[in-house]
Structures are given as structure tokens and as C-alpha cells.
Short mmCIF file of C-alpha atoms and ligand atoms in Angstrom, two decimals:
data_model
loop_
_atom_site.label_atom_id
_atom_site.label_comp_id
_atom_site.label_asym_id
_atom_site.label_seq_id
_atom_site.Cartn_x
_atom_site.Cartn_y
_atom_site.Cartn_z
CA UNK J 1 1.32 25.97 -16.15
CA UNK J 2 2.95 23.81 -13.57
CA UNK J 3 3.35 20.20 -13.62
CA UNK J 4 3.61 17.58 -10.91
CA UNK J 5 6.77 16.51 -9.82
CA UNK J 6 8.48 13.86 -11.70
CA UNK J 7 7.74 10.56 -9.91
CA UNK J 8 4.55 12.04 -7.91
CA UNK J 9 0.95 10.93 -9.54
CA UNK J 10 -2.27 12.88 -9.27
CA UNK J 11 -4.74 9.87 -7.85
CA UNK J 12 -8.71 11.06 -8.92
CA UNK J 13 -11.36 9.70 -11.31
CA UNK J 14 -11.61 5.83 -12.44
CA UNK J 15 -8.38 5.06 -10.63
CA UNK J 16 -10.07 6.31 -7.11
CA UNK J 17 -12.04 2.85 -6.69
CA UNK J 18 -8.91 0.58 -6.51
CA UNK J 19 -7.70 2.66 -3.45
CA UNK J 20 -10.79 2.61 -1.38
CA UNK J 21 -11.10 -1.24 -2.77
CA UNK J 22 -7.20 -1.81 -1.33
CA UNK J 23 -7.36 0.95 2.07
CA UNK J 24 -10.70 -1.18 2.82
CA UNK J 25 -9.21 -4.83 2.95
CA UNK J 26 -6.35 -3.52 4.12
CA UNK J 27 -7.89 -1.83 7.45
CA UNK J 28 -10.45 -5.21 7.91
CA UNK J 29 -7.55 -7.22 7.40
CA UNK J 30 -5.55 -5.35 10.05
CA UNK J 31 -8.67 -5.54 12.02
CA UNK J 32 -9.16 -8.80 11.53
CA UNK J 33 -5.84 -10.11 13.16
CA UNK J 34 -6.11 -7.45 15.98
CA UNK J 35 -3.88 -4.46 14.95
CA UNK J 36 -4.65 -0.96 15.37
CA UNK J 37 -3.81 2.15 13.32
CA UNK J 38 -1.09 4.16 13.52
CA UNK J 39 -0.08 7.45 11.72
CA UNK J 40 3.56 9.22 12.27
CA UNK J 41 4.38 12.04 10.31
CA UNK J 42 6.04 12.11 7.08
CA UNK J 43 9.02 13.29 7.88
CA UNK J 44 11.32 12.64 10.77
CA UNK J 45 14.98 13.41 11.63
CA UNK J 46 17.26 12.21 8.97
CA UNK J 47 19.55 10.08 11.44
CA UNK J 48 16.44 7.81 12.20
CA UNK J 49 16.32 6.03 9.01
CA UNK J 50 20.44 6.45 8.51
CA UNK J 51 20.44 4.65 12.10
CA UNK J 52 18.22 1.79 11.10
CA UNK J 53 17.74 1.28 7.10
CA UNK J 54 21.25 1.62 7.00
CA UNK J 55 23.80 4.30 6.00
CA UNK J 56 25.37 1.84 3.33
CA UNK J 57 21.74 1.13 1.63
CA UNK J 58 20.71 2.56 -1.55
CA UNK J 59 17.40 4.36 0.52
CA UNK J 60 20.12 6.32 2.35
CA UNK J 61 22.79 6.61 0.16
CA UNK J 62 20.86 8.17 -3.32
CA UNK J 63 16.78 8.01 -2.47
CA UNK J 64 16.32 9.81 0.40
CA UNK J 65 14.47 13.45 0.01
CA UNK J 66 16.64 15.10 2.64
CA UNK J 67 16.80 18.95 4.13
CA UNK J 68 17.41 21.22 6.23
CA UNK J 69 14.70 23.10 7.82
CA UNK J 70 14.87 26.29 8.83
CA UNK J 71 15.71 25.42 12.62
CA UNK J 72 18.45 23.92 10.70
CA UNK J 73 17.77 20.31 11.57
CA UNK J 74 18.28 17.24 9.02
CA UNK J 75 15.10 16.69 8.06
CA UNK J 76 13.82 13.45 5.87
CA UNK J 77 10.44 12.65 4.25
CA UNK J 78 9.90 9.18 5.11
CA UNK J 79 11.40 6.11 2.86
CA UNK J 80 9.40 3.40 4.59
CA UNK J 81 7.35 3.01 7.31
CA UNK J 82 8.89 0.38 9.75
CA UNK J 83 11.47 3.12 11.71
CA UNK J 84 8.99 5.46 11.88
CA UNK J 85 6.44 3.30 13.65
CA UNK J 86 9.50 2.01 16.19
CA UNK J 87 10.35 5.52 16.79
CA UNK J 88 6.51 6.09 17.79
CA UNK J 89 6.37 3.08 19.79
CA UNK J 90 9.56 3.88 22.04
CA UNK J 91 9.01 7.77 22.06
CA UNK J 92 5.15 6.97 23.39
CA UNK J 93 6.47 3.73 25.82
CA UNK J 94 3.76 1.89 23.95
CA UNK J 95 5.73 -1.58 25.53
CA UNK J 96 3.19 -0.16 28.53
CA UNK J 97 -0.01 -1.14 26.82
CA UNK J 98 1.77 -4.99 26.86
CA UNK J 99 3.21 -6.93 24.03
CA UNK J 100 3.66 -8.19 21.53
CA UNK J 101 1.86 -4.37 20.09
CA UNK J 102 0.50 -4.55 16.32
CA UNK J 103 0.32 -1.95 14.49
CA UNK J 104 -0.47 -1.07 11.19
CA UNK J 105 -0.36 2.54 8.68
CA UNK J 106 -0.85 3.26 5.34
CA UNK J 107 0.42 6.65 3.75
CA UNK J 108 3.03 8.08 1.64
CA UNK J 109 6.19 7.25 1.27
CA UNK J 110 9.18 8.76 -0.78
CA UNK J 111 12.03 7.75 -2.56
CA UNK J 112 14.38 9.58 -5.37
CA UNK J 113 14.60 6.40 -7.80
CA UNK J 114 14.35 6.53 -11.41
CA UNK J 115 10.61 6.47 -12.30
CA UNK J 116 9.03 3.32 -14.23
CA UNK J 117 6.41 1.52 -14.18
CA UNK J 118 5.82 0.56 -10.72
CA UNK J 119 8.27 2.81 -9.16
CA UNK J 120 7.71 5.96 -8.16
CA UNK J 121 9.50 8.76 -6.12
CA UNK J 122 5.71 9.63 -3.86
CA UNK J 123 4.42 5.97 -3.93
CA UNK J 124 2.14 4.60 -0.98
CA UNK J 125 2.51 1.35 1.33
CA UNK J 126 0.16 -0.92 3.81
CA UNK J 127 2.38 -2.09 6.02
CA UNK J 128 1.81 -3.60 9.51
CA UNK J 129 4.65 -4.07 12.33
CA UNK J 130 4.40 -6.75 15.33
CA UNK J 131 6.42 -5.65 17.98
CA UNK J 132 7.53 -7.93 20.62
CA UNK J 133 7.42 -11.74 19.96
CA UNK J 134 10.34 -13.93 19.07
CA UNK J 135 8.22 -16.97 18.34
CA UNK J 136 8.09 -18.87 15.16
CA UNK J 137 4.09 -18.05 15.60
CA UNK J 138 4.83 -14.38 15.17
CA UNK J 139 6.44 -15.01 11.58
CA UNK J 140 3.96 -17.52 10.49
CA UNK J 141 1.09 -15.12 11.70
CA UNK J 142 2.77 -12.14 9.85
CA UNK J 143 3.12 -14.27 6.47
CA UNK J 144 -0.34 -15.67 6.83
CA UNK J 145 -1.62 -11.73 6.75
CA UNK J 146 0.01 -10.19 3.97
CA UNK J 147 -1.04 -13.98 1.94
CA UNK J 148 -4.95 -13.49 2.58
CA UNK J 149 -4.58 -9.48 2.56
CA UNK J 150 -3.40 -10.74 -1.47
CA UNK J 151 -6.23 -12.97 -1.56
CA UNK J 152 -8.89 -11.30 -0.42
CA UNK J 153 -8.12 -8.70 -3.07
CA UNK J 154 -8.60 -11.36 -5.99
CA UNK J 155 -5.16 -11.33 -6.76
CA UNK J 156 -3.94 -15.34 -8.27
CA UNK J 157 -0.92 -14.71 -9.92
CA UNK J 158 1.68 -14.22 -7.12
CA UNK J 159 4.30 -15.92 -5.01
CA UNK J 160 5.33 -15.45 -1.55
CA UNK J 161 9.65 -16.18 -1.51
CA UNK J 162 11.10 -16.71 2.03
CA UNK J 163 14.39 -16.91 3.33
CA UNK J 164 16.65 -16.77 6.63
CA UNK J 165 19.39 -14.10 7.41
CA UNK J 166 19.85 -15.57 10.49
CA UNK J 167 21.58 -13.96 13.45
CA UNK J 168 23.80 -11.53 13.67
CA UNK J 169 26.46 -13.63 14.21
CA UNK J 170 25.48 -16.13 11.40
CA UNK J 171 25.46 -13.22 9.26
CA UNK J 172 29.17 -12.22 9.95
CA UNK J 173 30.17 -15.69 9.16
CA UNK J 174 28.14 -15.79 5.50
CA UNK J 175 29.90 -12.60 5.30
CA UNK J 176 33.19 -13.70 5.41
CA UNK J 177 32.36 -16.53 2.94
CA UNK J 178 30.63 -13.93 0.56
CA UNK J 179 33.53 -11.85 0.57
CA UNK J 180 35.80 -15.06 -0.01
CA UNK J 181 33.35 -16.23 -2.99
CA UNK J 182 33.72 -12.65 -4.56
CA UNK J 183 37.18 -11.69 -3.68
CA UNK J 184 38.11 -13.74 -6.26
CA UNK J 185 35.88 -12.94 -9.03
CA UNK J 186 35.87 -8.85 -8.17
CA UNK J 187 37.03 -8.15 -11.53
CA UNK J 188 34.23 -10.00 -13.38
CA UNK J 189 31.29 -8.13 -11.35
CA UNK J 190 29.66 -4.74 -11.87
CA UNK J 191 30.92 -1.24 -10.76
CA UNK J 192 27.85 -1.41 -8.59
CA UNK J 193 28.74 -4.52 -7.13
CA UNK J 194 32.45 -3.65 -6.74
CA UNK J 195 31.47 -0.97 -4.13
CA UNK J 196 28.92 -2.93 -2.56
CA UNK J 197 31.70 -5.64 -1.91
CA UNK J 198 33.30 -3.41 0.75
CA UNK J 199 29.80 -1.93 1.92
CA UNK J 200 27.16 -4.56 2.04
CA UNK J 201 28.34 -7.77 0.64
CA UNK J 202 24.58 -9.41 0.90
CA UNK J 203 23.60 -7.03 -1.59
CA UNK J 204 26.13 -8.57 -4.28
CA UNK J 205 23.24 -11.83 -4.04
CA UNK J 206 20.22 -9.54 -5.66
CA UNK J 207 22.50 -7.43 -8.33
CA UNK J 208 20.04 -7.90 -11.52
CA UNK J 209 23.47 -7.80 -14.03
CA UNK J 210 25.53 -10.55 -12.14
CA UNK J 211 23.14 -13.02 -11.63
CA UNK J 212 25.08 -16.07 -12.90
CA UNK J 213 27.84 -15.19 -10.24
CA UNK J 214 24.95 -15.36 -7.30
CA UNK J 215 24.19 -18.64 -8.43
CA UNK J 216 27.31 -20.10 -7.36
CA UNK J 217 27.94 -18.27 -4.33
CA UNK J 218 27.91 -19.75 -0.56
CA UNK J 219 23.77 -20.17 0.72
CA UNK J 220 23.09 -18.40 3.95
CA UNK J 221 21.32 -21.39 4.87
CA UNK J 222 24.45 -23.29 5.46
CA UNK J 223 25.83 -20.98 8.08
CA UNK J 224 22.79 -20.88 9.86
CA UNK J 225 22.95 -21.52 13.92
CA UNK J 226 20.80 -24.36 15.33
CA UNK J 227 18.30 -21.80 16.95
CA UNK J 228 18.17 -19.81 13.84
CA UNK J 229 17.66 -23.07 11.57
CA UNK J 230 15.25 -24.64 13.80
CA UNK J 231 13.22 -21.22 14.02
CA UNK J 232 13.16 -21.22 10.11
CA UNK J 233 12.31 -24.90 9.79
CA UNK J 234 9.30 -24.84 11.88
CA UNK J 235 7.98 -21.95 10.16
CA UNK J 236 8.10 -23.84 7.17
CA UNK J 237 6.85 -26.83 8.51
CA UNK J 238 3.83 -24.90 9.95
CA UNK J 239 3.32 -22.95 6.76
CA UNK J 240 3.18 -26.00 5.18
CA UNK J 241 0.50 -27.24 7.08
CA UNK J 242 -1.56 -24.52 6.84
CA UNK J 243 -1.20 -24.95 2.80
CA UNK J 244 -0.16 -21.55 2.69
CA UNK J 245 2.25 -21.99 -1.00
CA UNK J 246 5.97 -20.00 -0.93
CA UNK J 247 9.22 -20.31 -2.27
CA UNK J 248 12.49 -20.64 -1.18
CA UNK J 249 15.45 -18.29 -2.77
CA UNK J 250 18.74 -19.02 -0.60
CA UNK J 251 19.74 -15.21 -2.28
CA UNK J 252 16.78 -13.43 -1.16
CA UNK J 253 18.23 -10.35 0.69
CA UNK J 254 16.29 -7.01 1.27
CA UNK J 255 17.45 -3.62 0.59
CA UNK J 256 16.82 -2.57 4.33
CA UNK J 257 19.70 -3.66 6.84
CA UNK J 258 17.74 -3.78 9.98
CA UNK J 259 16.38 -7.17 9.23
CA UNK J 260 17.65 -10.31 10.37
CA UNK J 261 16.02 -14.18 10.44
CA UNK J 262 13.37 -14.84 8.42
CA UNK J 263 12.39 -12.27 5.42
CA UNK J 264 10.31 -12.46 2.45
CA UNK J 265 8.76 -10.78 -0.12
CA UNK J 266 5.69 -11.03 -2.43
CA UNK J 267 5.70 -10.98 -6.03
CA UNK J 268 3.64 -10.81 -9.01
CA UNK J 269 3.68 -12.60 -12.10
CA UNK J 270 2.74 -9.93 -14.26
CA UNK J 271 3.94 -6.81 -12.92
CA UNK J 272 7.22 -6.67 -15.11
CA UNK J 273 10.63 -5.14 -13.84
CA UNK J 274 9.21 -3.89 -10.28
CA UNK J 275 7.69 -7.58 -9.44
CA UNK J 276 7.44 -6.84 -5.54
CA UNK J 277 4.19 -5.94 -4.45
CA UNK J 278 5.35 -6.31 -1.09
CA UNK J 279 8.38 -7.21 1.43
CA UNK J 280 9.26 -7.97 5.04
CA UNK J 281 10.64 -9.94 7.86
CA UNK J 282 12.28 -9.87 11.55
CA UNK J 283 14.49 -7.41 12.69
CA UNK J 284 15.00 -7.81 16.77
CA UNK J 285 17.63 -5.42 17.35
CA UNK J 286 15.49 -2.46 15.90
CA UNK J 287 13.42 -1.53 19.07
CA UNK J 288 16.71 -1.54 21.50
CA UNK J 289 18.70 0.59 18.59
CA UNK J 290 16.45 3.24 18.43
CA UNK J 291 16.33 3.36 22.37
CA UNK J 292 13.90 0.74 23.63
CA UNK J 293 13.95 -1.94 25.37
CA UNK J 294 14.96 -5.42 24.22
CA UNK J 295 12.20 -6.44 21.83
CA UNK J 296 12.14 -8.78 19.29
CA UNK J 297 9.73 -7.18 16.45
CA UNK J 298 8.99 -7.64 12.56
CA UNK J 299 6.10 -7.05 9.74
CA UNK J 300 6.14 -6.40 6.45
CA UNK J 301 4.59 -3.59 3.78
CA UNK J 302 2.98 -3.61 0.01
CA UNK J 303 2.99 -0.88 -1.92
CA UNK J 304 -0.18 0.23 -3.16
CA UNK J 305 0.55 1.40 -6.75
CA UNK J 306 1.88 -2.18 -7.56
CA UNK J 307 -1.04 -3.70 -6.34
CA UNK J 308 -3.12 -1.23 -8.35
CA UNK J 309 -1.17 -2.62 -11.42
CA UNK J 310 -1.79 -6.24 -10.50
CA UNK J 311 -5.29 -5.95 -10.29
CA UNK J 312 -5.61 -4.18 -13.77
CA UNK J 313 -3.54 -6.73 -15.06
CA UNK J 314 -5.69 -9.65 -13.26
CA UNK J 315 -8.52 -7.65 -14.47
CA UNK J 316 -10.22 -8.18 -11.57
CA UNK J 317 -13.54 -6.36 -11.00
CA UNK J 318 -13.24 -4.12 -8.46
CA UNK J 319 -17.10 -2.24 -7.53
CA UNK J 320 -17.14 1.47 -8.36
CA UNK J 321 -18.30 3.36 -5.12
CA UNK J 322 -22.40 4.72 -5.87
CA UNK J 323 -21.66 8.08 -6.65
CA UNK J 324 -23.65 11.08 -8.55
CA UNK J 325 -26.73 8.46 -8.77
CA UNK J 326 -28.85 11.14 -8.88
CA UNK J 327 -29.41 14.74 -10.43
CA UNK J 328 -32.09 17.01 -9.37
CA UNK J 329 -32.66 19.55 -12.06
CA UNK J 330 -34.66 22.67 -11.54
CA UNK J 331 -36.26 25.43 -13.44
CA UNK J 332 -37.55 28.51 -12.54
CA UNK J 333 -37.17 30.79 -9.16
CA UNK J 334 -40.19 28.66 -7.32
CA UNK J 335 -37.88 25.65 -8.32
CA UNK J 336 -35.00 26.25 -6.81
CA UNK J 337 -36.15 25.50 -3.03
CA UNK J 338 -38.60 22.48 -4.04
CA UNK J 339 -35.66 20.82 -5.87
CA UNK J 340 -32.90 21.54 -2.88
CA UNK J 341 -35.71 19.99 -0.39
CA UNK J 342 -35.59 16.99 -2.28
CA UNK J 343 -32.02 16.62 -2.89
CA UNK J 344 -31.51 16.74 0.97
CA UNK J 345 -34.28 14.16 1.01
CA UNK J 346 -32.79 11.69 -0.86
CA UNK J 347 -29.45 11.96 1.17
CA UNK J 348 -31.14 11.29 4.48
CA UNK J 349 -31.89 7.95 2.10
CA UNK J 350 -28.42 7.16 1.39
CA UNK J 351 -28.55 8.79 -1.84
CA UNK J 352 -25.44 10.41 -3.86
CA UNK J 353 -27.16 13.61 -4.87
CA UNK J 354 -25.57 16.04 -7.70
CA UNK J 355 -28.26 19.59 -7.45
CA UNK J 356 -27.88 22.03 -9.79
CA UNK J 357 -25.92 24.93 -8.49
CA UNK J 358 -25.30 26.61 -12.11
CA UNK J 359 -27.67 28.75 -13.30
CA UNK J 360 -28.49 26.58 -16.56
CA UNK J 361 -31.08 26.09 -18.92
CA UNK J 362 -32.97 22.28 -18.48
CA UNK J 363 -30.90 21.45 -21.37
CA UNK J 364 -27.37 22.07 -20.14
CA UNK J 365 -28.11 20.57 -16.88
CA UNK J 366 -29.48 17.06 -18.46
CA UNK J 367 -26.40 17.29 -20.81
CA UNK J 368 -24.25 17.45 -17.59
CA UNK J 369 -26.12 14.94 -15.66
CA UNK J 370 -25.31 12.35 -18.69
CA UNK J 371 -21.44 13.81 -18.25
CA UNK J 372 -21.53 12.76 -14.47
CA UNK J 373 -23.21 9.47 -15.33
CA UNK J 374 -26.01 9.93 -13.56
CA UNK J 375 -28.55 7.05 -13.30
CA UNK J 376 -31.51 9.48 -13.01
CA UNK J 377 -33.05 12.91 -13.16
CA UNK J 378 -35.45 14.80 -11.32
CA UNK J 379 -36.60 17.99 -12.66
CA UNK J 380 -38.43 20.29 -10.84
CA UNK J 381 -40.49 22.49 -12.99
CA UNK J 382 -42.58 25.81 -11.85
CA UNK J 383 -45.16 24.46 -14.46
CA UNK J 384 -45.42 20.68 -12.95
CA UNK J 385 -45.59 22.29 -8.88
CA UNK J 386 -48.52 24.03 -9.71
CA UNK J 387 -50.00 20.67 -10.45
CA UNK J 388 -47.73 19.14 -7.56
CA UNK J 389 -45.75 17.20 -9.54
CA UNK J 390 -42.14 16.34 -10.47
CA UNK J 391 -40.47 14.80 -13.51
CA UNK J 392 -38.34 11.80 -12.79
CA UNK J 393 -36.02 10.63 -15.78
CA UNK J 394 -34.08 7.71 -16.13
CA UNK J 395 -31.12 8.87 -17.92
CA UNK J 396 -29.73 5.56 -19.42
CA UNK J 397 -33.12 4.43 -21.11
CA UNK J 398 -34.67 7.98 -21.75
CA UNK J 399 -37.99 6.78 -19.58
CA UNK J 400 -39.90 9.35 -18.28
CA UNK J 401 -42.72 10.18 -15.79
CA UNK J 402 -44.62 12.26 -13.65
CA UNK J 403 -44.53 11.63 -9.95
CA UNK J 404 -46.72 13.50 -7.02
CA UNK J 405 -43.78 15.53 -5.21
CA UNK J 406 -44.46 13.56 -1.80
CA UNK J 407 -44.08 10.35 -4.02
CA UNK J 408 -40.67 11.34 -5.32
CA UNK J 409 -37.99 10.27 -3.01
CA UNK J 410 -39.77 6.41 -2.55
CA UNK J 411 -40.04 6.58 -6.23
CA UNK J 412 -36.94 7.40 -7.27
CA UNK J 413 -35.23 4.59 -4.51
CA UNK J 414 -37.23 1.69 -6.30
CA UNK J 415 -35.99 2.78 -9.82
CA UNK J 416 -32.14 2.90 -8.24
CA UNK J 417 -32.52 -0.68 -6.89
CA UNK J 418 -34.64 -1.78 -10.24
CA UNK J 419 -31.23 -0.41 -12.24
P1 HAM V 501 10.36 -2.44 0.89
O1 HAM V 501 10.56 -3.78 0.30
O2 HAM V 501 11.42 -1.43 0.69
O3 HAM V 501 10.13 -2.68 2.44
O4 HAM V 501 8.99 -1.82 0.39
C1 HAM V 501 7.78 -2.55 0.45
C2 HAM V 501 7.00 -2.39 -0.83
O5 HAM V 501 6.81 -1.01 -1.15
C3 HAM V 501 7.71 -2.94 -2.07
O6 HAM V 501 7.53 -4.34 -2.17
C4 HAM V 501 6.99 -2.20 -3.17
O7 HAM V 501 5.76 -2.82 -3.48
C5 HAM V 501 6.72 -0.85 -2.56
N1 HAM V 501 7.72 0.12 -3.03
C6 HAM V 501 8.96 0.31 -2.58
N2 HAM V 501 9.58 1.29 -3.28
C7 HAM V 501 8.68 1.73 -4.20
C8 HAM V 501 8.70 2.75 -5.22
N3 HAM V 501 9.75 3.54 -5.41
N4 HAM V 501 7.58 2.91 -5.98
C9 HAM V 501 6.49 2.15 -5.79
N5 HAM V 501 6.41 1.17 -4.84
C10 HAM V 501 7.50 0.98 -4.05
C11 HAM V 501 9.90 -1.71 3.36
O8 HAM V 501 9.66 -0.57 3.08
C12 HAM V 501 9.86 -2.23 4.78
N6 HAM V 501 9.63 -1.10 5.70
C13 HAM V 501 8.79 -3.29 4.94
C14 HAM V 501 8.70 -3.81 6.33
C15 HAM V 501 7.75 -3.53 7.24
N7 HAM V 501 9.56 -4.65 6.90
C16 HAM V 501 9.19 -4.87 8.13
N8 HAM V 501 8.11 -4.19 8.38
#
């Protein structure tokens, strides 16, 4: 027998409703704020996400599923959906169609981490990417989407954590007094953080062992430029405003190096280890590194098994799509045509039909009806045609009558809104 891959999940059965629940608010809520749909492949040219997650992340350096085809190309299924989406959008000179674009995707994504709860190698995102403004509007608009996409699923129990990386420049001065803070403390830190100190010194800030060290180290904030700091100030003072609740964490850094000014990320209060249902920010240089034109862009994405998680653990109801509602049951040859007539009736009502295909005894078929969790039966009899009839059953009280066949599919509707 062979068995998924480790970190992959088979999504069917009960779990199927929270995905339609989350792909539906997720596509009004992109409709809702005027983005469109966009879906790139799932795997592009390996350099693409080197060139703009960053060859010193962990995504490039250990998670990324990476091959060579047979054309012999560097091939990479795709990590995150951000580069991909910037790749589309200079490849297809969407800057033509005007800006800022939005656009939004939701689809796989894969990364080789070590499976846990929440964390999978195949795991899925919503994500939606604003391409082209600069304005402290853009990041308050992005931040008020991915809050009400949260609410409008029923989720409570989450926070929304902001910070500023500032400009490049900015950054290469909090750099310099990173490396200063840790130089001399080097010895103290993790192996992990010990490479990272030559590599990607932000990344020291969210190391989950050396936390009492990232206390104490130099805030971003402080080496922010006026522009920078007055973009991130009336962001917050808008936000504010608009009583939409976050948090600031001067050592919030993402694990993505395109980004730069404002970022954030969403978490949940009872999702565990993996707390982020969801992350983003700016990153302006993006667009003009992969070979556009100047455009100042960011967005953000969720990923959909965490959210899944949250709203088990919220237990909050989420409305089973009306499916196998109905079974039509049949016996004998003169049946068989009656009962399909029917079925196809009831569909052209908006009905979820499940007809007997098996050849089965009335028995076995009622016995799988009750397996499917059908509300109701019909059976068509040879015996109860001759008279013109059908049997309608309601398969949760055991009720049972006789209806005149051109009755049946009227019938059968008022018992389905009755249940
Ligand atoms: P990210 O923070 O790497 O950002 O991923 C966004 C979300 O995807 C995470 O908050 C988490 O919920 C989910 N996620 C990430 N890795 C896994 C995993 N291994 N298993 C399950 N869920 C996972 C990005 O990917 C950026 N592209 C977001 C963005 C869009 N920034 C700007 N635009």
C-alpha cells in the first residue's frame, strides 16, 4: 500500500466544509475590496524565489522542494505566493491595466519543514498582493482586509502585531547596531543564531531559544528615517481610528527578505507552537528586482490549515454544504427508469440526489442511504407504479407515505424545508 507523503494531508469528508467556508470569504472578501484572481503555476524557476525570498532565508536555504527537470532547468515548487504573482505581473506588463493592480490566489504551497501541528510540507495560503501604491492608505487598506477576512470567519481570539523595517538604508544602520549588540554576546547565543549573525542579523530578533538576548537588543524603531517613521505613525494613527486593535513588537521580523517598512503578522491565541495564521507587509523594491518597473507593492497571506485549526478550536459553527439530501431507491426492471426520472427531477429543484446505481436489494440500499445521511428516501416500487404511486421515507424519524408519482418532487421539497 502506499502512503502520502510525510507533511502532505488528504483533505475529504467532515474537514471539506471548513475549506469551502474559508475559499468563500476569502474570494468575497477579495471581491469586496476590488481584487481579482490570479493563478501562477506551482512551480517556477528556482532563481525566482532565491532572487527575492532570499538566498540566506531558511525557505531557500533547507525548505525548498527543488529539481531538475529533464530540460535540465532548476526547477522549484512554490514556497509562497508573493514572487510568483510579481513574476506574473511583470512577465504579462499588467502595470498596463493601471495601478495600483490587486490581486489575490489561493493554492498550494510547499515547504520541507519538520511536520507539527500546524506546519506542513503541502500546506495552502490566501494571500492577496497590492501592487503599486506607496501611501500609508495602501498599508492601512491591506491590514484592514486580512482583520475582517479573520472576522468574518468568527474567529475572536487573535492579534494583529505590526512593526517597521524601514528603508533600506535604515535597515543597514539597525544592522550595524545588531551586529554591535551581538558581537559581544556571540558566545552566549545558539549555533543557529551564530550563523545567522554573519547571514541575516534581523533574524537573531525572532530565534525562539535566545529570547532574553532579543529583549535587550537595539529597536528598529530608533533608527527609523523621518519618512519611514512618519509613514508608520500615521498608519497607526489611522488604524487607531478606525478601532481596528494590534500590537506593537519592536522584534517582529519575517522570514522573507524582500520586505521592507511596515510588516505584520496575525496570530492566534490558541493555535500552540505555529501561532501565525497569517503574515505580510511592504516590499517596494520587489517589482523593479524581478525586472519591472519602479513600483512600490505589498500584501500579505494566511495559511489555510491554521485557520482550519483556529476555528475547531473556537468551535465555531461552520454550515455543512446540503449534500446527499436525498436517495431514490428502486426495485424492479420497470423501476429503474421511473426512479432515474425523478432523481433528475429533483436536481432541476436544487436537490442533492444520491440514485441507486448498485444492483441492491431495498434493504441494502436504505441501509446505505442511512450511511450517506440521507434526510429522505424515495422508493420506487414496480408494485406501487401500477397504482401510480411512490414511497417517500423520511429517514431520521422512520415516517412513511405514499405519494401520487406527479406529487413526488413538490412533496419531497416541503418535507426538506420542514427538516
Ligand atoms: P509567510 O509568513 O511565510 O508569508 O506565510 C504566511 C502564512 O502561511 C503563515 O502565517 C502560515 O499561516 C502559513 N504557513 C507558512 N508556512 C506553513 C507551513 N509549513 N505549514 C502550514 N502553514 C504555513 C508569506 O508566505 C508571504 N508570501 C506573505 C506575503 C504576501 N507577504 C506579502 N504578500
Amino acid at each position: 500500500m502506499y502512503k502520502k507523503i510525510k507533511g502532505t494531508e488528504d483533505i475529504y469528508g467532515k474537514d471539506m466544509k471548513y475549506w469551502y467556508y474559508i475559499e468563500k470569504i476569502a474570494r468575497e472578501t477579495a471581491r469586496l475590496y476590488g481584487y481579482s484572481e490570479i493563478r501562477t503555476p506551482i512551480f517556477e524557476q528556482t532563481e525566482l524565489f532565491v532572487r527575492s525570498v532570499g538566498k540566506d532565508t531558511d525557505i531557500v536555504q533547507k525548505e525548498m522542494y527543488t529539481f531538475e527537470d529533464k530540460g535540465g532547468r532548476s526547477i522549484t515548487l512554490r514556497p509562497e505566493g508573493t514572487a510568483p504573482t510579481i513574476r506574473a505581473f511583470v512577465e504579462n506588463s499588467m502595470v498596463v491595466t493601471g495601478l495600483p493592480k490587486r490581486l489575490f490566489y489561493i493554492g498550494p504551497m510547499f515547504r520541507y519543514e519538520r511536520p507539527q501541528l500546524g506546519r506542513q510540507r503541502q500546506f495552502h495560503q490566501f494571500g492577496i498582493e497590492l501592487i503599486g501604491s506607496s501611501s500609508p492608505m495602501a498599508d492601512i487598506e491591506t491590514i484592514i482586509i486580512a482583520d475582517k477576512f479573520i472576522k468574518n470567519l468568527g474567529l475572536v481570539d487573535y492579534k494583529i502585531i505590526i512593526n517597521s523595517l524601514g528603508c533600506e538604508r535604515d535597515r543597514k544602520k539597525y544592522r550595524e547596531a545588531l551586529k554591535e549588540y551581538y558581537g559581544n554576546i556571540l558566545d552566549k547565543v545558539c549555533d543557529d543564531c551564530k550563523k545567522r549573525y554573519n547571514t541575516n542579523v534581523l533574524r537573531l530578533l525572532d530565534c525562539k531559544v535566545d529570547v532574553e538576548y532579543a529583549k535587550n537588543a537595539p529597536k528598529i524603531i530608533d533608527y527609523l528615517c523621518e519618512n519611514c517613521k512618519n509613514h508608520y505613525e500615521k498608519t497607526k494613527e489611522i488604524l487607531k481610528e478606525l478601532d481596528i486593535k494590534f500590537e506593537e513588537n519592536p522584534r517582529l521580523v519575517r522570514g522573507l527578505d524582500y520586505y521592507n517598512g511596515i510588516i505584520f503578522e496575525i496570530h492566534h491565541g490558541k493555535l500552540g507552537a505555529q501561532s501565525a495564521v497569517g503574515g505580510g507587509g511592504r516590499y517596494d523594491k520587489l517589482v523593479k528586482e524581478l525586472g519591472g518597473p519602479d513600483t512600490p507593492s505589498l500584501g500579505f497571506a494566511v495559511g489555510i490549515e491554521r485557520l482550519i485549526i483556529a476555528l475547531k478550536n473556537e468551535n465555531i459553527p461552520v454550515e455543512d454544504f446540503k449534500n446527499n439530501e436525498i436517495f431514490v431507491a428502486h426495485l424492479g426492471e420497470k423501476a429503474k427508469l421511473v426512479a432515474l426520472e425523478i432523481s433528475e427531477e429533483l436536481r432541476e429543484n436544487g436537490i442533492s440526489v444520491v440514485f441507486n446505481t448498485m444492483e441492491r436489494g431495498l434493504s441494502s440500499q436504505l441501509k446505505h442511504a442511512s450511511r450517506l445521511k440521507c434526510k429522505l428516501c424515495i422508493i420506487v416500487g414496480e408494485n406501487e407504479l401500477e397504482r401510480d404511486v411512490v414511497i417517500l421515507r423520511n429517514l431520521e424519524t422512520g415516517d412513511q407515505v405514499e405519494i401520487e408519482r406527479d406529487f413526488i418532487v413538490g412533496t419531497a421539497k416541503e418535507w426538506l424545508e420542514e427538516s
